[in-house]
Short mmCIF file of C-alpha atoms in Angstrom, two decimals:
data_model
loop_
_atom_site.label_atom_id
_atom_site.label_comp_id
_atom_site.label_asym_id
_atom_site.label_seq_id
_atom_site.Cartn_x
_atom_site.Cartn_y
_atom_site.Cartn_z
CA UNK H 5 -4.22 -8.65 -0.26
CA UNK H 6 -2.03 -9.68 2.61
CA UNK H 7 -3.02 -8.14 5.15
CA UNK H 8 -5.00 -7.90 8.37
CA UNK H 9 -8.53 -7.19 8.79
CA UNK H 10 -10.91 -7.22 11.98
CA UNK H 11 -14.14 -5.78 12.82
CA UNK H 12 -15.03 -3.39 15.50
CA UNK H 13 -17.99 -1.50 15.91
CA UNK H 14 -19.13 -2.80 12.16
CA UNK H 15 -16.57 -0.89 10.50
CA UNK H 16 -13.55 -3.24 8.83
CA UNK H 17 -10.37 -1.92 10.37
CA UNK H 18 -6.98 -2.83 8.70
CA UNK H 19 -3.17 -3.12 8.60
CA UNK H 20 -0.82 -4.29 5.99
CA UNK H 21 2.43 -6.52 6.28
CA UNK H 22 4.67 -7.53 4.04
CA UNK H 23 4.48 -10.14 1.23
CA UNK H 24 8.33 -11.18 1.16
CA UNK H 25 8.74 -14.77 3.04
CA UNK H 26 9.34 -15.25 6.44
CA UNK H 27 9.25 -11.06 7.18
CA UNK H 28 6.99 -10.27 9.83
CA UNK H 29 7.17 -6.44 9.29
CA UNK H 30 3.42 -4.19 9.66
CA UNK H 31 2.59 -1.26 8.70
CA UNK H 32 -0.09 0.29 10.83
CA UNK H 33 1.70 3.51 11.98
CA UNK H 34 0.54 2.86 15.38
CA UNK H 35 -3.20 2.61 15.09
CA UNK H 36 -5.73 0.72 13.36
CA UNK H 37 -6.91 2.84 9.96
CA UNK H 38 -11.04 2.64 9.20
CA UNK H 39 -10.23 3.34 5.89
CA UNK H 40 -7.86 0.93 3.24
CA UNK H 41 -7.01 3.48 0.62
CA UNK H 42 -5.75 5.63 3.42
CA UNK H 43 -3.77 3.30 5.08
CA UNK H 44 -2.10 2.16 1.49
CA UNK H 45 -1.45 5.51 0.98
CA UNK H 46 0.01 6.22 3.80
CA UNK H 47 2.15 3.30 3.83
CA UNK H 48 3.40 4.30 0.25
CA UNK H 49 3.88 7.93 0.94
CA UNK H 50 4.95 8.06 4.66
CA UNK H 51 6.66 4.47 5.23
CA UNK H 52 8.22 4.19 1.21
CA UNK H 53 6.24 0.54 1.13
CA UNK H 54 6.05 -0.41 -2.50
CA UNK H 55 2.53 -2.28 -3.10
CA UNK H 56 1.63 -3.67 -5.98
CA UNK H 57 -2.13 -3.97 -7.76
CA UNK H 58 -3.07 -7.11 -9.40
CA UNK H 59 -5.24 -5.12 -12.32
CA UNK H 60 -1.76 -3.07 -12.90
CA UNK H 61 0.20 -5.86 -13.02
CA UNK H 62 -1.48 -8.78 -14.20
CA UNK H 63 0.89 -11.44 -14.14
CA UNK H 64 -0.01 -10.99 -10.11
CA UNK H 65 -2.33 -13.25 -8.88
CA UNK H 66 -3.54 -10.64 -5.75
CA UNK H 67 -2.59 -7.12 -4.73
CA UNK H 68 0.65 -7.34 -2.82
CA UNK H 69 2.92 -5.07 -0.85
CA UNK H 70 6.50 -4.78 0.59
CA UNK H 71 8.18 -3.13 3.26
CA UNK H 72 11.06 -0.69 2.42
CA UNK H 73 13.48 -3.75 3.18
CA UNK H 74 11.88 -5.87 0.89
CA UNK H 75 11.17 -3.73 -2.24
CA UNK H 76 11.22 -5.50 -5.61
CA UNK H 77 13.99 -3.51 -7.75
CA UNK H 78 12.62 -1.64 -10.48
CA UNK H 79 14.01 -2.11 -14.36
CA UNK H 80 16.44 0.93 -14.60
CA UNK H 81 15.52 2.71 -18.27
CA UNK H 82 11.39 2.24 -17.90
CA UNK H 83 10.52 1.97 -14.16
CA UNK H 84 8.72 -1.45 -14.37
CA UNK H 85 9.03 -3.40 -11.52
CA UNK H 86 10.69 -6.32 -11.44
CA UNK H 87 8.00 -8.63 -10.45
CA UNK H 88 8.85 -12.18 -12.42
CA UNK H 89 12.83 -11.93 -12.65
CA UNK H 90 13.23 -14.54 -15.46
CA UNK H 91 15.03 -12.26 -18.07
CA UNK H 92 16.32 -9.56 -16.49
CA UNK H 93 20.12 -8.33 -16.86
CA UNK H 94 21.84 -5.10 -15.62
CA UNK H 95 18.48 -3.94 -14.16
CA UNK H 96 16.74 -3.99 -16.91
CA UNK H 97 13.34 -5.64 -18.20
CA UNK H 98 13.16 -7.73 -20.77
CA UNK H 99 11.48 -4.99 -23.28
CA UNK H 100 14.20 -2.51 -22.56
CA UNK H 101 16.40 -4.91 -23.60
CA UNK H 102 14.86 -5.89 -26.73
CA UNK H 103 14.44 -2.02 -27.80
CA UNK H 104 18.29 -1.77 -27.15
CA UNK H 105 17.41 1.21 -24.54
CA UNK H 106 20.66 2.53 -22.77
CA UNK H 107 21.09 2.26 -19.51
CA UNK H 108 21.33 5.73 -18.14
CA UNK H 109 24.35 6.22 -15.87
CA UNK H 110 24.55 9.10 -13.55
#
């Protein structure tokens, strides 16, 4: 996972930055977090970073996240997220496509 890690006190102490080239943006929310679920969570819920887990997307070779800048677009008929582009048209995956799924305009 990209991120940063020290040690204080024996306790691992993290913050997370983004996985896009050449962005240097954190995500710490102003203090170190003891805990790593809380601080994804946080950064998912509070700061709309969009992290991605290796063992739900296995083409991934790590866990990886992006800042709200950054996000990956997500296919537009089943959600997926768009993390190999190779196939994609008119925001959608390339299953959606093959299944002839509609694009849902609003």
């Amino acid at each position: 996972m990209a991120r940063i890690e020290e040690t204080f006190d024996g306790r691992d102490w993290y913050m997370i930055e983004c996985d896009d080239p050449n962005c240097e943006q954190r995500f710490d929310d102003g203090e170190w977090y003891a805990d790593e679920d809380d601080l994804l969570n946080d950064a998912r819920m509070d700061a709309g970073w969009q992290i991605l887990y290796r063992d739900e997307h296995p083409e991934l070779e790590r866990d990886m996240q992006y800042c709200p800048a950054h996000r990956l677009p997500e296919c537009a008929t089943c959600t997926n997220i768009m993390a190999d582009p190779a196939g994609w048209k008119d925001g959608q995956c390339p299953e959606c496509i093959k299944e002839e799924i509609p694009i849902e305009r609003s």
